[in-house]
């Protein structure tokens, strides 16, 4: 019998199509809502000498700020109440997403700039964001980088931070007194752009320091391997957005680098199968970040975050 307009099959197909469209709209709406559900997480790193006083370290990454993001700016400004309790702020880059965003960053961080801090930049501090096919991130990295776009005022951003007393760890090593502890520091420029110069920071971390801390924007394995091999106690990174669009339970599908998705955010060992105390190994913390590209303001099962790290003596936590 030929199908007619009143036949069951077309009506069923129409219901499926409408249901699919409604589900897609609902998912998109939810993803946009979750991208504004900012949360302060607390995690612990057991890296200090036995008997040392714990350190409170605020890890900020991937703010991706633009002038119009009022909710994010206000939430960030609220973190300023933590400033009197903090020992250190670590900013691992991608603060900018607009050419006029440096004053926005300065205003949003406010009192946090009065806390001792260190920073490195990410690719989005250097170049304006543009539309990218979001599904491209699920494919293997083809190595192409879009640097043929207008630059962003990263030098002004650097001055904002250094004028506040923060240390620029771009391809360099440094020292900082944090609380009662002498901290040896190292950092690299963004490995995602190939700007990292590991040879500039290579060599054993100072064993005379109380703590050895390394920072990078993107947690590429070559950088993690180098810092672990050189004896750094922990590496802090961002870039991954925690996977940004994840499966239920927060399981990441991608990291936008060669780090495996299982370590897209949170506290982990590196190498992944190492144990504390193993030679050539380290702790790592990857922040899921507070922002997204302005062209993909969505998150699923991966809330935007800042992270309050409590550094405690080895064997605790």
XYZ file of C-alpha atoms in Angstrom:
317
model
C 0.000 0.000 0.000
C 1.524 3.380 -0.924
C 2.275 5.780 1.915
C -0.038 8.747 2.264
C 0.248 11.890 4.327
C -1.848 10.223 7.015
C 0.220 7.015 7.119
C 1.896 6.151 10.461
C 5.471 6.135 9.153
C 5.714 9.812 8.085
C 4.057 10.875 11.324
C 6.563 8.811 13.314
C 9.471 10.255 11.355
C 8.151 13.746 11.950
C 7.941 13.109 15.682
C 11.513 11.797 15.697
C 12.716 14.861 13.797
C 10.924 17.245 16.139
C 12.193 15.342 19.166
C 15.750 15.466 17.853
C 15.519 19.199 17.227
C 14.152 19.828 20.707
C 16.912 17.687 22.249
C 19.579 19.556 20.279
C 18.212 22.925 21.388
C 18.000 21.758 24.993
C 21.578 20.454 24.918
C 22.854 23.708 23.432
C 20.990 25.745 26.036
C 22.335 23.577 28.844
C 25.894 23.781 27.503
C 25.676 27.567 27.410
C 24.306 27.634 30.949
C 27.011 25.340 32.331
C 29.714 27.515 30.757
C 28.677 30.213 33.269
C 28.476 27.942 36.338
C 31.809 29.023 37.809
C 33.140 27.025 40.723
C 36.101 27.258 43.091
C 37.500 23.781 43.596
C 39.934 22.711 46.309
C 42.656 20.150 45.741
C 45.775 19.011 47.600
C 49.349 18.460 46.439
C 51.724 16.615 48.835
C 54.977 18.279 47.764
C 56.388 20.210 50.738
C 59.179 19.205 53.110
C 58.131 17.291 56.205
C 57.067 19.709 58.914
C 56.473 22.662 56.574
C 53.443 24.896 56.974
C 50.878 24.250 54.197
C 50.775 26.783 51.362
C 47.593 28.070 49.739
C 48.045 28.515 45.987
C 45.331 29.834 43.679
C 45.669 28.345 40.193
C 44.022 30.459 37.491
C 44.005 29.504 33.842
C 42.153 30.055 30.576
C 40.071 33.050 31.624
C 39.469 33.984 27.950
C 38.148 37.379 29.026
C 36.332 39.871 26.816
C 34.957 43.293 27.829
C 31.345 42.114 27.895
C 31.580 39.139 30.247
C 30.033 40.687 33.322
C 29.167 37.465 35.157
C 32.673 36.063 34.798
C 34.290 39.357 35.808
C 32.130 39.618 38.909
C 32.823 36.022 39.890
C 36.557 36.542 39.461
C 36.402 39.751 41.460
C 34.787 37.750 44.246
C 37.937 35.650 44.482
C 39.640 38.783 45.751
C 38.288 37.982 49.204
C 40.750 35.075 49.260
C 43.745 37.360 48.770
C 44.658 37.805 52.464
C 44.724 34.010 52.904
C 46.807 33.158 49.830
C 50.530 32.506 49.630
C 50.807 32.455 45.830
C 48.820 32.916 42.616
C 49.814 30.871 39.558
C 48.359 32.000 36.223
C 48.969 29.575 33.348
C 47.769 31.724 30.476
C 45.018 32.345 27.926
C 43.751 35.312 29.917
C 42.711 37.259 26.817
C 40.060 36.764 24.153
C 39.775 40.359 22.899
C 42.123 43.198 22.001
C 40.585 45.411 24.725
C 40.661 42.793 27.478
C 43.805 43.773 29.409
C 41.993 46.354 31.592
C 39.264 43.766 32.100
C 41.822 41.255 33.389
C 43.367 43.879 35.646
C 40.015 44.869 37.101
C 38.778 41.314 37.539
C 41.888 40.153 39.388
C 41.960 43.210 41.638
C 43.422 42.304 45.062
C 44.815 39.030 43.714
C 47.505 41.108 42.002
C 48.739 42.091 45.466
C 49.524 38.442 46.240
C 52.908 37.051 45.100
C 52.369 35.492 41.694
C 53.915 33.862 38.638
C 52.623 33.553 35.089
C 53.142 32.309 31.551
C 51.124 33.066 28.430
C 49.035 30.870 26.157
C 48.305 31.127 22.449
C 45.139 33.142 23.063
C 47.160 35.842 24.790
C 49.119 36.291 21.566
C 46.499 36.029 18.814
C 42.850 36.976 18.359
C 40.466 34.043 18.507
C 38.492 33.065 15.435
C 35.819 30.602 14.511
C 36.985 26.996 14.346
C 34.993 23.885 13.638
C 34.481 22.562 17.208
C 34.490 18.962 15.984
C 38.037 19.485 14.685
C 39.286 19.230 18.260
C 38.136 15.612 18.389
C 40.463 14.672 15.529
C 44.229 14.077 15.748
C 46.246 17.296 15.896
C 47.421 18.223 12.401
C 50.006 20.645 13.800
C 48.527 23.689 12.057
C 48.400 26.873 14.123
C 46.461 29.989 13.148
C 48.974 32.783 13.658
C 47.927 34.720 10.544
C 45.429 36.731 12.584
C 45.674 40.064 14.441
C 47.886 39.974 17.539
C 46.621 40.651 21.037
C 48.317 43.042 23.514
C 50.290 40.389 25.376
C 53.114 42.799 26.195
C 50.644 45.076 27.980
C 49.324 42.049 29.844
C 52.869 41.111 30.867
C 53.474 44.641 32.145
C 50.244 44.504 34.138
C 51.459 41.391 35.898
C 55.105 42.368 36.354
C 54.167 45.863 37.591
C 52.188 44.065 40.296
C 55.313 42.101 41.235
C 54.438 38.813 39.553
C 57.287 36.843 37.995
C 57.243 36.189 34.252
C 58.373 32.577 33.823
C 58.424 32.615 30.026
C 61.277 30.251 29.107
C 63.136 31.056 32.289
C 63.997 29.949 35.819
C 63.678 32.069 38.956
C 63.437 31.963 42.752
C 60.749 33.279 45.071
C 60.229 33.334 48.803
C 56.722 32.012 49.412
C 55.722 32.113 53.040
C 58.596 30.517 54.920
C 59.801 28.530 51.927
C 62.393 29.092 49.222
C 60.779 28.083 45.922
C 62.736 27.281 42.752
C 60.635 28.081 39.679
C 60.732 27.292 35.982
C 58.362 27.932 33.105
C 58.072 27.778 29.343
C 56.261 29.757 26.679
C 53.255 28.074 25.087
C 54.151 24.618 23.737
C 50.959 24.593 21.646
C 52.577 27.209 19.415
C 56.001 25.598 19.654
C 57.240 28.629 21.601
C 58.680 26.558 24.434
C 62.475 26.600 24.674
C 63.186 23.768 27.033
C 66.909 24.197 26.510
C 66.655 27.568 28.295
C 65.360 25.959 31.485
C 67.028 22.555 31.238
C 69.047 21.098 34.070
C 68.400 19.704 37.524
C 66.050 21.725 39.690
C 67.797 23.266 42.681
C 67.827 20.633 45.424
C 68.680 23.361 47.911
C 65.233 24.912 47.511
C 62.350 23.873 49.753
C 60.016 23.442 46.763
C 60.562 23.119 43.015
C 57.585 24.272 40.937
C 57.206 24.418 37.140
C 54.495 26.003 34.990
C 53.370 25.735 31.381
C 50.226 26.705 29.535
C 49.739 23.532 27.502
C 50.677 20.222 29.175
C 52.488 18.633 26.250
C 54.280 15.432 27.159
C 57.702 16.720 26.096
C 57.388 19.525 28.649
C 56.056 17.315 31.424
C 58.788 14.758 30.729
C 61.500 17.414 30.909
C 60.302 18.954 34.169
C 59.834 15.510 35.737
C 63.296 14.434 34.628
C 64.836 17.612 36.068
C 63.320 16.977 39.481
C 60.476 19.481 39.817
C 58.023 18.554 42.557
C 54.955 19.675 40.621
C 53.943 21.099 37.243
C 50.907 23.366 36.865
C 49.185 23.743 33.479
C 45.945 24.706 31.746
C 44.956 24.738 28.051
C 42.782 21.610 27.985
C 39.595 23.216 29.351
C 39.219 19.842 31.041
C 37.919 18.519 27.749
C 35.200 21.234 27.768
C 32.503 19.000 26.254
C 32.670 15.763 28.219
C 30.738 12.569 28.649
C 28.575 12.112 31.754
C 30.754 11.958 34.836
C 33.228 14.414 33.332
C 35.066 11.959 31.107
C 37.027 14.045 28.609
C 37.155 13.177 24.931
C 40.095 15.405 24.025
C 42.808 17.641 25.481
C 43.822 19.643 22.374
C 47.381 18.384 22.927
C 49.141 15.030 23.261
C 48.176 14.519 26.912
C 45.715 11.647 27.177
C 42.100 12.622 28.017
C 42.145 10.708 31.311
C 44.403 13.448 32.709
C 42.594 16.406 31.128
C 42.055 18.050 34.527
C 42.860 17.612 38.182
C 45.802 16.219 40.149
C 47.759 13.370 38.576
C 51.156 11.747 38.560
C 53.542 12.082 35.646
C 54.373 9.679 34.184
C 50.848 8.436 34.759
C 51.999 5.093 36.163
C 54.619 6.551 38.506
C 54.464 6.595 42.277
C 55.540 9.410 44.610
C 59.294 9.291 45.018
C 59.995 7.505 41.745
C 63.034 9.060 40.005
C 62.072 11.167 37.007
C 58.487 11.633 38.137
C 56.401 14.538 39.400
C 52.963 15.670 40.432
C 50.921 17.670 37.943
C 47.788 19.775 38.179
C 45.805 20.637 35.062
C 43.155 23.303 35.539
C 39.971 23.098 33.468
C 39.943 26.888 33.275
C 37.245 29.511 33.624
C 36.551 30.387 30.016
C 36.085 29.187 26.486
C 36.631 30.621 23.060
C 34.062 33.393 22.492
C 33.023 31.376 19.433
C 32.257 28.234 21.445
C 30.822 29.303 24.802
C 29.670 25.862 25.805
C 30.644 23.263 28.387
C 29.128 19.907 29.216
C 29.983 17.888 32.340
C 32.964 20.210 32.864
C 32.168 23.326 34.876
C 34.495 26.333 34.561
C 36.810 26.455 37.549
C 39.482 28.189 39.520
C 41.380 25.898 41.863
C 42.631 26.516 45.376
C 45.575 24.178 45.822
C 46.756 23.372 49.316
C 50.383 22.302 49.219
C 51.111 20.010 52.154
C 54.139 18.011 53.326
C 55.023 14.822 51.489
C 53.052 11.905 52.868
C 50.087 14.037 53.937
C 46.841 14.698 52.097
